[in-house]
Amino acid sequence: MISKEEVKEILEGYNKNKLCIATLCSHSSLQIFKGAKEEGFKTLGIRVGEDVHVYDAFPLSKPDEFLHLEKFSDVDKLEEELREKNAILIPHGSLVEFVGEKIYDLAVPIMGNRQALLWESDRLKMAEWIEAAEMRMPRTLSPDNIDVPCIVKFPGAKGGKGYFTVKNTKEFDKKIAKLKISEEMLAGVLIQEYIVGVRFYPHYFYSPITSGGFRAGNGALEMLGIDRRIETNIEEIYRANSFGLNPEPSFAVVGNSEIILRESMLDKMLKIGKKTVEASEKLFGGIPGPFCVETICDEDFHFHVFEISARIVAGTNLYPQGSHYSCYIYKEPMSMARRIAREIKNAAKKNQLDKVIY
Ligand code: AMP
């Protein structure tokens, strides 16, 4: 992985009055470009192919400039050009997915701590992080000892695609045989206790350079929104059930919807964010910027944490004009993307860019 020192050096060579916010044209780019523009940044979209219809359709989010690639995984070919343009790259789900491991060595400043991207991509590390934060996590079971209903997750599965549920070892073996899963895939399988409850995906922003507010570690933590993912076909499966169909549930994300938490439970949600930040500081130097903790609230109001996303999540796309939480922190509409841009602006003013960018 490129060292923090090297990234700091690149940042020192940047013209701080001409910083530019760049990202791949996918995932949450509409929000990212809009938020960056609102804070006065030049914007740069990295795109594949010729298709820019989305930005013609939504012109307020059209980046000032495009850079072209044959495929997103070639982003390292743009390193020099991005540095010349004083670009700071905003990582999102597609960037993490398509650029893969190249992201760790990319010689371009990235918003947040790139160590966190490594920790979120490795299931064992993620479990260590959740444990260090002393949060409830669903049990992991071995294939020959499935004694509770479980959800089966495969490595590299994106957005829940290909997951399935099992009630016992016999059902697991039967489904695996039917799917003709390779030995390699099987070795990386995660069999996790299925938690019955309601899902909440809170969106946090952690600022190590802000004083006051709700404290976490050495900085301030803001909860800027919550979403719930819409997944096919588990979401509306009751419709099929209502006339006797019992399809296998699947969990492929296709959208997101708003959700608001009972006010008396907000304290718990804030503590989840705080513990995640504090554990990250102990384990790998912190998590400046946006992140999301994927939780399920059970009938005893216990939150079970099954994943952490150490970057902006697509659920924040619900709130480009701010949310029903951000309005209690900011007088102006504050999207997650705008908050990211604001942080970069504040850090540049205070000469502390290296605290929020790696
Ligand atoms: P993930 O890829 O871990 O984010 O999971 C994709 C989806 O599967 C989630 O959004 C949930 O709907 C569902 N899911 C994941 N883990 C669990 C679990 N332990 N219990 C119940 N549902 C889960």
mmCIF file of C-alpha atoms and ligand atoms in Angstrom:
data_model
loop_
_atom_site.group_PDB
_atom_site.id
_atom_site.type_symbol
_atom_site.label_atom_id
_atom_site.label_comp_id
_atom_site.label_asym_id
_atom_site.label_seq_id
_atom_site.Cartn_x
_atom_site.Cartn_y
_atom_site.Cartn_z
ATOM 1 C CA MET A 1 0.000 0.000 0.000
ATOM 2 C CA ILE A 2 1.243 3.501 -0.819
ATOM 3 C CA SER A 3 2.430 5.137 2.400
ATOM 4 C CA LYS A 4 0.704 8.014 4.152
ATOM 5 C CA GLU A 5 3.922 10.002 3.770
ATOM 6 C CA GLU A 6 3.860 9.586 -0.026
ATOM 7 C CA VAL A 7 0.252 10.763 -0.225
ATOM 8 C CA LYS A 8 1.078 13.677 2.056
ATOM 9 C CA GLU A 9 3.890 14.659 -0.296
ATOM 10 C CA ILE A 10 1.535 14.583 -3.289
ATOM 11 C CA LEU A 11 -0.913 16.771 -1.352
ATOM 12 C CA GLU A 12 1.842 19.223 -0.476
ATOM 13 C CA GLY A 13 2.480 19.658 -4.193
ATOM 14 C CA TYR A 14 -1.185 20.469 -4.870
ATOM 15 C CA ASN A 15 -2.474 23.972 -5.526
ATOM 16 C CA LYS A 16 -4.919 24.261 -2.587
ATOM 17 C CA ASN A 17 -6.899 26.961 -4.387
ATOM 18 C CA LYS A 18 -7.554 24.696 -7.344
ATOM 19 C CA LEU A 19 -8.524 21.421 -5.699
ATOM 20 C CA CYS A 20 -10.784 19.272 -7.794
ATOM 21 C CA ILE A 21 -13.157 16.505 -6.706
ATOM 22 C CA ALA A 22 -13.076 13.404 -8.872
ATOM 23 C CA THR A 23 -14.892 10.089 -8.903
ATOM 24 C CA LEU A 24 -16.014 7.302 -11.213
ATOM 25 C CA CYS A 25 -19.286 8.041 -13.042
ATOM 26 C CA SER A 26 -21.357 5.478 -11.167
ATOM 27 C CA HIS A 27 -22.923 4.624 -7.759
ATOM 28 C CA SER A 28 -23.332 8.027 -6.027
ATOM 29 C CA SER A 29 -21.601 10.262 -8.577
ATOM 30 C CA LEU A 30 -24.681 12.448 -9.157
ATOM 31 C CA GLN A 31 -24.706 13.302 -5.476
ATOM 32 C CA ILE A 32 -20.904 13.652 -5.259
ATOM 33 C CA PHE A 33 -20.649 16.107 -8.173
ATOM 34 C CA LYS A 34 -23.609 18.150 -6.930
ATOM 35 C CA GLY A 35 -22.250 18.318 -3.387
ATOM 36 C CA ALA A 36 -18.783 19.303 -4.632
ATOM 37 C CA LYS A 37 -20.210 22.059 -6.845
ATOM 38 C CA GLU A 38 -22.256 23.412 -3.928
ATOM 39 C CA GLU A 39 -19.009 23.835 -1.990
ATOM 40 C CA GLY A 40 -17.328 25.544 -4.942
ATOM 41 C CA PHE A 41 -15.098 22.730 -6.233
ATOM 42 C CA LYS A 42 -14.264 21.905 -9.810
ATOM 43 C CA THR A 43 -15.513 18.390 -10.609
ATOM 44 C CA LEU A 44 -14.103 15.632 -12.733
ATOM 45 C CA GLY A 45 -15.910 12.486 -13.834
ATOM 46 C CA ILE A 46 -14.055 9.354 -14.863
ATOM 47 C CA ARG A 47 -16.211 7.482 -17.316
ATOM 48 C CA VAL A 48 -16.226 4.393 -19.417
ATOM 49 C CA GLY A 49 -17.675 4.412 -22.941
ATOM 50 C CA GLU A 50 -19.379 7.325 -24.605
ATOM 51 C CA ASP A 51 -22.635 7.309 -22.710
ATOM 52 C CA VAL A 52 -23.193 10.514 -20.735
ATOM 53 C CA HIS A 53 -26.972 10.604 -21.047
ATOM 54 C CA VAL A 54 -27.399 10.389 -17.305
ATOM 55 C CA TYR A 55 -25.599 13.713 -16.852
ATOM 56 C CA ASP A 56 -27.511 15.318 -19.727
ATOM 57 C CA ALA A 57 -30.689 14.216 -17.991
ATOM 58 C CA PHE A 58 -29.488 15.593 -14.633
ATOM 59 C CA PRO A 59 -27.418 18.642 -15.627
ATOM 60 C CA LEU A 60 -26.897 20.082 -12.137
ATOM 61 C CA SER A 61 -24.813 17.006 -11.423
ATOM 62 C CA LYS A 62 -22.799 17.028 -14.628
ATOM 63 C CA PRO A 63 -19.075 17.159 -13.867
ATOM 64 C CA ASP A 64 -17.090 20.080 -15.320
ATOM 65 C CA GLU A 65 -14.814 17.670 -17.122
ATOM 66 C CA PHE A 66 -14.701 13.997 -18.108
ATOM 67 C CA LEU A 67 -11.737 11.671 -18.360
ATOM 68 C CA HIS A 68 -12.215 8.513 -20.416
ATOM 69 C CA LEU A 69 -11.217 4.947 -19.712
ATOM 70 C CA GLU A 70 -11.814 1.635 -21.470
ATOM 71 C CA LYS A 71 -12.572 0.048 -18.137
ATOM 72 C CA PHE A 72 -12.710 1.404 -14.605
ATOM 73 C CA SER A 73 -9.948 -0.930 -13.466
ATOM 74 C CA ASP A 74 -7.541 1.090 -15.665
ATOM 75 C CA VAL A 75 -7.862 4.101 -13.353
ATOM 76 C CA ASP A 76 -4.153 3.864 -12.453
ATOM 77 C CA LYS A 77 -3.427 4.993 -16.038
ATOM 78 C CA LEU A 78 -4.854 8.379 -15.050
ATOM 79 C CA GLU A 79 -2.679 8.870 -11.961
ATOM 80 C CA GLU A 80 -0.512 11.589 -13.470
ATOM 81 C CA GLU A 81 -3.377 13.449 -15.082
ATOM 82 C CA LEU A 82 -5.387 13.373 -11.882
ATOM 83 C CA ARG A 83 -2.462 14.735 -9.879
ATOM 84 C CA GLU A 84 -1.890 17.506 -12.423
ATOM 85 C CA LYS A 85 -5.512 18.508 -11.933
ATOM 86 C CA ASN A 86 -5.106 18.577 -8.111
ATOM 87 C CA ALA A 87 -7.714 15.850 -7.890
ATOM 88 C CA ILE A 88 -8.958 14.183 -4.742
ATOM 89 C CA LEU A 89 -10.689 10.914 -5.471
ATOM 90 C CA ILE A 90 -13.914 10.083 -3.627
ATOM 91 C CA PRO A 91 -14.237 6.320 -3.137
ATOM 92 C CA HIS A 92 -17.691 4.797 -3.549
ATOM 93 C CA GLY A 93 -19.033 1.251 -3.955
ATOM 94 C CA SER A 94 -18.302 1.015 -7.691
ATOM 95 C CA LEU A 95 -14.811 2.435 -7.276
ATOM 96 C CA VAL A 96 -14.013 -0.125 -4.603
ATOM 97 C CA GLU A 97 -15.560 -2.944 -6.670
ATOM 98 C CA PHE A 98 -14.108 -2.156 -10.114
ATOM 99 C CA VAL A 99 -10.691 -0.831 -9.147
ATOM 100 C CA GLY A 100 -10.157 -3.705 -6.706
ATOM 101 C CA GLU A 101 -6.791 -4.065 -5.019
ATOM 102 C CA LYS A 102 -5.200 -1.412 -7.261
ATOM 103 C CA ILE A 103 -6.811 1.177 -5.033
ATOM 104 C CA TYR A 104 -4.269 0.552 -2.273
ATOM 105 C CA ASP A 105 -1.323 1.651 -4.437
ATOM 106 C CA LEU A 106 -3.041 4.357 -6.435
ATOM 107 C CA ALA A 107 -0.769 7.413 -6.290
ATOM 108 C CA VAL A 108 -3.692 9.840 -6.061
ATOM 109 C CA PRO A 109 -5.026 11.300 -2.795
ATOM 110 C CA ILE A 110 -8.205 9.513 -1.681
ATOM 111 C CA MET A 111 -10.802 10.967 0.704
ATOM 112 C CA GLY A 112 -10.690 9.077 4.024
ATOM 113 C CA ASN A 113 -8.258 6.436 5.211
ATOM 114 C CA ARG A 114 -7.480 3.821 2.549
ATOM 115 C CA GLN A 115 -6.621 1.359 5.299
ATOM 116 C CA ALA A 116 -10.342 1.375 6.131
ATOM 117 C CA LEU A 117 -11.123 0.149 2.591
ATOM 118 C CA LEU A 118 -8.833 -2.794 3.218
ATOM 119 C CA TRP A 119 -10.566 -3.559 6.515
ATOM 120 C CA GLU A 120 -14.050 -3.408 4.998
ATOM 121 C CA SER A 121 -13.117 -5.735 2.118
ATOM 122 C CA ASP A 122 -11.801 -8.576 4.266
ATOM 123 C CA ARG A 123 -14.438 -10.538 6.200
ATOM 124 C CA LEU A 124 -12.065 -11.613 8.960
ATOM 125 C CA LYS A 125 -10.811 -8.083 9.461
ATOM 126 C CA MET A 126 -14.394 -6.790 9.443
ATOM 127 C CA ALA A 127 -15.345 -9.285 12.175
ATOM 128 C CA GLU A 128 -12.294 -8.195 14.200
ATOM 129 C CA TRP A 129 -13.407 -4.569 13.821
ATOM 130 C CA ILE A 130 -16.998 -5.261 14.925
ATOM 131 C CA GLU A 131 -15.714 -7.313 17.868
ATOM 132 C CA ALA A 132 -13.220 -4.614 18.879
ATOM 133 C CA ALA A 133 -16.141 -2.168 18.878
ATOM 134 C CA GLU A 134 -17.959 -4.532 21.268
ATOM 135 C CA MET A 135 -21.070 -4.640 19.104
ATOM 136 C CA ARG A 136 -23.430 -7.591 18.659
ATOM 137 C CA MET A 137 -22.609 -9.566 15.550
ATOM 138 C CA PRO A 138 -24.528 -12.531 14.074
ATOM 139 C CA ARG A 139 -22.819 -15.868 14.814
ATOM 140 C CA THR A 140 -20.702 -17.480 12.098
ATOM 141 C CA LEU A 141 -21.340 -21.225 11.690
ATOM 142 C CA SER A 142 -19.392 -24.025 10.063
ATOM 143 C CA PRO A 143 -21.120 -26.034 7.271
ATOM 144 C CA ASP A 144 -21.324 -29.205 9.374
ATOM 145 C CA ASN A 145 -22.828 -27.519 12.396
ATOM 146 C CA ILE A 146 -25.737 -25.358 11.235
ATOM 147 C CA ASP A 147 -28.122 -25.330 14.184
ATOM 148 C CA VAL A 148 -30.046 -22.092 13.493
ATOM 149 C CA PRO A 149 -31.487 -20.539 10.287
ATOM 150 C CA CYS A 150 -28.610 -18.940 8.385
ATOM 151 C CA ILE A 151 -27.868 -16.703 5.429
ATOM 152 C CA VAL A 152 -25.123 -18.016 3.150
ATOM 153 C CA LYS A 153 -22.798 -15.417 1.608
ATOM 154 C CA PHE A 154 -20.162 -15.992 -1.065
ATOM 155 C CA PRO A 155 -16.912 -14.058 -1.498
ATOM 156 C CA GLY A 156 -17.056 -11.286 -4.052
ATOM 157 C CA ALA A 157 -20.873 -11.323 -4.104
ATOM 158 C CA LYS A 158 -21.923 -7.743 -4.694
ATOM 159 C CA GLY A 159 -25.047 -6.234 -3.241
ATOM 160 C CA GLY A 160 -26.232 -9.528 -1.794
ATOM 161 C CA LYS A 161 -26.475 -11.280 -5.193
ATOM 162 C CA GLY A 162 -26.428 -15.067 -4.940
ATOM 163 C CA TYR A 163 -27.016 -15.251 -1.186
ATOM 164 C CA PHE A 164 -29.411 -17.930 0.038
ATOM 165 C CA THR A 165 -30.881 -19.155 3.301
ATOM 166 C CA VAL A 166 -30.653 -22.563 5.004
ATOM 167 C CA LYS A 167 -32.158 -24.042 8.152
ATOM 168 C CA ASN A 168 -29.685 -26.868 8.787
ATOM 169 C CA THR A 169 -26.624 -28.707 7.464
ATOM 170 C CA LYS A 170 -28.689 -31.104 5.339
ATOM 171 C CA GLU A 171 -30.349 -28.221 3.489
ATOM 172 C CA PHE A 172 -26.964 -26.503 3.066
ATOM 173 C CA ASP A 173 -25.396 -29.611 1.458
ATOM 174 C CA LYS A 174 -28.395 -30.051 -0.826
ATOM 175 C CA LYS A 175 -28.370 -26.438 -2.029
ATOM 176 C CA ILE A 176 -24.582 -26.403 -2.529
ATOM 177 C CA ALA A 177 -24.765 -29.596 -4.611
ATOM 178 C CA LYS A 178 -27.561 -28.140 -6.728
ATOM 179 C CA LEU A 179 -25.661 -24.895 -7.342
ATOM 180 C CA LYS A 180 -22.484 -26.765 -8.361
ATOM 181 C CA ILE A 181 -20.298 -24.436 -6.268
ATOM 182 C CA SER A 182 -16.541 -24.682 -6.896
ATOM 183 C CA GLU A 183 -14.205 -25.754 -4.059
ATOM 184 C CA GLU A 184 -12.626 -22.292 -4.154
ATOM 185 C CA MET A 185 -15.970 -20.526 -3.719
ATOM 186 C CA LEU A 186 -16.929 -22.945 -0.992
ATOM 187 C CA ALA A 187 -13.724 -22.225 0.930
ATOM 188 C CA GLY A 188 -14.677 -18.544 1.127
ATOM 189 C CA VAL A 189 -18.325 -19.031 2.061
ATOM 190 C CA LEU A 190 -19.712 -17.233 5.104
ATOM 191 C CA ILE A 191 -22.581 -18.962 6.897
ATOM 192 C CA GLN A 192 -24.114 -16.401 9.188
ATOM 193 C CA GLU A 193 -26.966 -16.655 11.665
ATOM 194 C CA TYR A 194 -30.083 -15.103 10.107
ATOM 195 C CA ILE A 195 -31.256 -12.258 12.350
ATOM 196 C CA VAL A 196 -34.992 -11.652 12.332
ATOM 197 C CA GLY A 197 -35.821 -7.978 12.707
ATOM 198 C CA VAL A 198 -35.835 -4.611 10.960
ATOM 199 C CA ARG A 199 -32.812 -3.379 9.006
ATOM 200 C CA PHE A 200 -31.364 0.092 9.541
ATOM 201 C CA TYR A 201 -28.364 1.409 7.600
ATOM 202 C CA PRO A 202 -27.257 4.618 9.386
ATOM 203 C CA HIS A 203 -24.999 7.028 7.469
ATOM 204 C CA TYR A 204 -22.296 8.618 9.587
ATOM 205 C CA PHE A 205 -19.654 11.239 8.943
ATOM 206 C CA TYR A 206 -16.618 11.380 11.185
ATOM 207 C CA SER A 207 -14.528 14.530 11.293
ATOM 208 C CA PRO A 208 -11.221 14.393 13.177
ATOM 209 C CA ILE A 209 -10.730 18.123 12.561
ATOM 210 C CA THR A 210 -14.005 19.391 14.049
ATOM 211 C CA SER A 211 -14.425 20.502 17.653
ATOM 212 C CA GLY A 212 -17.671 20.315 19.612
ATOM 213 C CA GLY A 213 -20.670 18.248 18.578
ATOM 214 C CA PHE A 214 -21.127 14.571 19.459
ATOM 215 C CA ARG A 215 -17.641 13.336 20.320
ATOM 216 C CA ALA A 216 -16.145 10.105 19.057
ATOM 217 C CA GLY A 217 -12.436 9.435 19.427
ATOM 218 C CA ASN A 218 -10.667 12.749 18.890
ATOM 219 C CA GLY A 219 -13.300 14.198 16.599
ATOM 220 C CA ALA A 220 -16.971 14.835 15.961
ATOM 221 C CA LEU A 221 -19.471 12.305 14.679
ATOM 222 C CA GLU A 222 -22.544 13.277 12.677
ATOM 223 C CA MET A 223 -25.394 10.982 11.749
ATOM 224 C CA LEU A 224 -26.645 12.421 8.464
ATOM 225 C CA GLY A 225 -29.333 9.899 7.530
ATOM 226 C CA ILE A 226 -30.589 6.329 7.643
ATOM 227 C CA ASP A 227 -31.824 4.143 4.821
ATOM 228 C CA ARG A 228 -33.091 0.658 4.305
ATOM 229 C CA ARG A 229 -32.162 -1.362 1.258
ATOM 230 C CA ILE A 230 -34.762 -2.696 -1.102
ATOM 231 C CA GLU A 231 -33.760 -6.221 -2.053
ATOM 232 C CA THR A 232 -35.309 -8.568 -4.546
ATOM 233 C CA ASN A 233 -37.160 -10.767 -3.983
ATOM 234 C CA ILE A 234 -37.207 -10.834 -0.155
ATOM 235 C CA GLU A 235 -38.788 -7.375 -0.052
ATOM 236 C CA GLU A 236 -42.262 -8.087 -1.359
ATOM 237 C CA ILE A 237 -42.232 -11.835 -0.910
ATOM 238 C CA TYR A 238 -45.457 -11.642 1.118
ATOM 239 C CA ARG A 239 -47.294 -10.894 -2.139
ATOM 240 C CA ALA A 240 -46.275 -14.273 -3.543
ATOM 241 C CA ASN A 241 -46.905 -15.931 -0.155
ATOM 242 C CA SER A 242 -50.438 -14.486 -0.109
ATOM 243 C CA PHE A 243 -51.552 -16.813 -2.882
ATOM 244 C CA GLY A 244 -49.537 -19.856 -1.877
ATOM 245 C CA LEU A 245 -46.220 -19.311 -3.664
ATOM 246 C CA ASN A 246 -43.080 -19.853 -1.597
ATOM 247 C CA PRO A 247 -40.121 -18.699 -3.709
ATOM 248 C CA GLU A 248 -36.563 -18.926 -2.345
ATOM 249 C CA PRO A 249 -35.756 -15.537 -0.821
ATOM 250 C CA SER A 250 -32.944 -13.598 -2.500
ATOM 251 C CA PHE A 251 -31.140 -10.459 -1.342
ATOM 252 C CA ALA A 252 -29.923 -8.546 -4.417
ATOM 253 C CA VAL A 253 -30.086 -4.803 -3.736
ATOM 254 C CA VAL A 254 -32.081 -2.822 -6.314
ATOM 255 C CA GLY A 255 -32.821 0.397 -4.439
ATOM 256 C CA ASN A 256 -33.099 2.115 -1.075
ATOM 257 C CA SER A 257 -35.864 3.652 0.951
ATOM 258 C CA GLU A 258 -36.085 6.184 3.732
ATOM 259 C CA ILE A 259 -36.491 5.146 7.319
ATOM 260 C CA ILE A 260 -36.588 7.098 10.550
ATOM 261 C CA LEU A 261 -35.713 5.634 13.921
ATOM 262 C CA ARG A 262 -37.875 5.904 17.007
ATOM 263 C CA GLU A 263 -36.388 8.916 18.792
ATOM 264 C CA SER A 264 -35.749 7.075 22.051
ATOM 265 C CA MET A 265 -33.435 4.707 20.144
ATOM 266 C CA LEU A 266 -31.242 7.402 18.618
ATOM 267 C CA ASP A 267 -28.791 7.239 21.490
ATOM 268 C CA LYS A 268 -28.076 3.566 20.667
ATOM 269 C CA MET A 269 -27.540 4.395 17.015
ATOM 270 C CA LEU A 270 -25.116 7.199 17.841
ATOM 271 C CA LYS A 271 -23.177 4.869 20.123
ATOM 272 C CA ILE A 272 -22.861 2.324 17.299
ATOM 273 C CA GLY A 273 -21.198 5.013 15.171
ATOM 274 C CA LYS A 274 -18.997 6.149 18.050
ATOM 275 C CA LYS A 275 -17.819 2.612 18.848
ATOM 276 C CA THR A 276 -17.077 1.968 15.165
ATOM 277 C CA VAL A 277 -14.916 5.111 15.002
ATOM 278 C CA GLU A 278 -13.099 4.398 18.256
ATOM 279 C CA ALA A 279 -12.322 0.783 17.312
ATOM 280 C CA SER A 280 -11.057 1.941 13.901
ATOM 281 C CA GLU A 281 -8.694 4.396 15.597
ATOM 282 C CA LYS A 282 -7.232 1.612 17.714
ATOM 283 C CA LEU A 283 -6.978 -0.889 14.854
ATOM 284 C CA PHE A 284 -5.881 1.114 11.831
ATOM 285 C CA GLY A 285 -5.680 4.846 12.469
ATOM 286 C CA GLY A 286 -9.327 5.898 12.178
ATOM 287 C CA ILE A 287 -12.073 6.415 9.655
ATOM 288 C CA PRO A 288 -12.298 10.073 8.617
ATOM 289 C CA GLY A 289 -15.207 10.805 6.287
ATOM 290 C CA PRO A 290 -18.388 8.885 5.520
ATOM 291 C CA PHE A 291 -19.226 5.358 6.600
ATOM 292 C CA CYS A 292 -22.267 3.167 7.174
ATOM 293 C CA VAL A 293 -22.973 0.403 9.675
ATOM 294 C CA GLU A 294 -25.401 -2.282 8.512
ATOM 295 C CA THR A 295 -27.659 -3.282 11.393
ATOM 296 C CA ILE A 296 -30.735 -5.341 12.189
ATOM 297 C CA CYS A 297 -32.869 -4.387 15.182
ATOM 298 C CA ASP A 298 -34.463 -7.426 16.847
ATOM 299 C CA GLU A 299 -37.690 -7.564 18.868
ATOM 300 C CA ASP A 300 -35.773 -6.785 22.092
ATOM 301 C CA PHE A 301 -34.442 -3.607 20.420
ATOM 302 C CA HIS A 302 -30.915 -5.004 20.210
ATOM 303 C CA PHE A 303 -28.961 -3.920 17.148
ATOM 304 C CA HIS A 304 -26.944 -6.657 15.420
ATOM 305 C CA VAL A 305 -24.138 -5.382 13.192
ATOM 306 C CA PHE A 306 -23.364 -7.527 10.152
ATOM 307 C CA GLU A 307 -21.259 -5.221 7.998
ATOM 308 C CA ILE A 308 -19.480 -1.853 7.852
ATOM 309 C CA SER A 309 -19.006 0.185 4.666
ATOM 310 C CA ALA A 310 -16.018 2.483 5.081
ATOM 311 C CA ARG A 311 -17.085 5.009 2.425
ATOM 312 C CA ILE A 312 -20.145 6.795 1.060
ATOM 313 C CA VAL A 313 -23.009 4.309 0.522
ATOM 314 C CA ALA A 314 -25.675 4.442 -2.194
ATOM 315 C CA GLY A 315 -28.374 4.813 0.480
ATOM 316 C CA THR A 316 -27.209 8.433 0.947
ATOM 317 C CA ASN A 317 -28.533 9.119 -2.581
ATOM 318 C CA LEU A 318 -31.924 9.469 -0.913
ATOM 319 C CA TYR A 319 -30.848 12.759 0.637
ATOM 320 C CA PRO A 320 -29.195 15.054 -1.955
ATOM 321 C CA GLN A 321 -30.965 17.978 -0.246
ATOM 322 C CA GLY A 322 -30.168 16.826 3.269
ATOM 323 C CA SER A 323 -32.155 14.489 5.453
ATOM 324 C CA HIS A 324 -34.504 14.370 8.427
ATOM 325 C CA TYR A 325 -31.349 14.225 10.583
ATOM 326 C CA SER A 326 -28.945 16.567 8.765
ATOM 327 C CA CYS A 327 -31.465 19.411 9.202
ATOM 328 C CA TYR A 328 -30.816 19.298 12.970
ATOM 329 C CA ILE A 329 -27.082 19.807 12.391
ATOM 330 C CA TYR A 330 -26.960 22.172 9.398
ATOM 331 C CA LYS A 331 -29.077 25.148 8.448
ATOM 332 C CA GLU A 332 -28.429 24.530 4.747
ATOM 333 C CA PRO A 333 -29.315 21.309 2.861
ATOM 334 C CA MET A 334 -26.385 19.012 3.693
ATOM 335 C CA SER A 335 -26.046 15.832 1.678
ATOM 336 C CA MET A 336 -23.322 13.341 2.545
ATOM 337 C CA ALA A 337 -21.475 14.370 -0.614
ATOM 338 C CA ARG A 338 -21.656 18.034 0.286
ATOM 339 C CA ARG A 339 -20.400 17.181 3.779
ATOM 340 C CA ILE A 340 -17.404 15.422 2.205
ATOM 341 C CA ALA A 341 -16.642 18.481 0.082
ATOM 342 C CA ARG A 342 -17.079 20.762 3.124
ATOM 343 C CA GLU A 343 -14.566 18.649 5.064
ATOM 344 C CA ILE A 344 -11.998 18.910 2.283
ATOM 345 C CA LYS A 345 -12.544 22.664 2.168
ATOM 346 C CA ASN A 346 -12.189 23.033 5.956
ATOM 347 C CA ALA A 347 -9.133 20.783 6.063
ATOM 348 C CA ALA A 348 -7.452 22.753 3.256
ATOM 349 C CA LYS A 349 -8.120 26.015 5.133
ATOM 350 C CA LYS A 350 -6.621 24.587 8.340
ATOM 351 C CA ASN A 351 -3.706 22.997 6.475
ATOM 352 C CA GLN A 352 -4.875 19.591 7.734
ATOM 353 C CA LEU A 353 -5.684 17.782 4.501
ATOM 354 C CA ASP A 354 -3.504 14.850 5.518
ATOM 355 C CA LYS A 355 -5.829 14.220 8.487
ATOM 356 C CA VAL A 356 -8.809 13.462 6.245
ATOM 357 C CA ILE A 357 -7.152 12.239 3.055
ATOM 358 C CA TYR A 358 -4.936 9.181 2.458
HETATM 359 P P1 AMP B 1 -24.530 -7.928 2.942
HETATM 360 O O1 AMP B 1 -23.926 -8.288 1.612
HETATM 361 O O2 AMP B 1 -23.817 -8.571 4.091
HETATM 362 O O3 AMP B 1 -24.663 -6.433 3.093
HETATM 363 O O4 AMP B 1 -26.023 -8.503 2.962
HETATM 364 C C1 AMP B 1 -26.958 -8.260 1.932
HETATM 365 C C2 AMP B 1 -28.353 -8.338 2.522
HETATM 366 O O5 AMP B 1 -28.608 -9.621 3.100
HETATM 367 C C3 AMP B 1 -28.583 -7.369 3.678
HETATM 368 O O6 AMP B 1 -28.928 -6.089 3.203
HETATM 369 C C4 AMP B 1 -29.704 -8.031 4.451
HETATM 370 O O7 AMP B 1 -30.969 -7.807 3.877
HETATM 371 C C5 AMP B 1 -29.384 -9.492 4.286
HETATM 372 N N1 AMP B 1 -28.593 -9.977 5.413
HETATM 373 C C6 AMP B 1 -27.245 -10.018 5.492
HETATM 374 N N2 AMP B 1 -26.828 -10.591 6.647
HETATM 375 C C7 AMP B 1 -27.946 -10.902 7.320
HETATM 376 C C8 AMP B 1 -28.182 -11.544 8.586
HETATM 377 N N3 AMP B 1 -27.177 -11.957 9.346
HETATM 378 N N4 AMP B 1 -29.463 -11.729 8.969
HETATM 379 C C9 AMP B 1 -30.503 -11.334 8.191
HETATM 380 N N5 AMP B 1 -30.335 -10.743 6.994
HETATM 381 C C10 AMP B 1 -29.079 -10.526 6.546
#
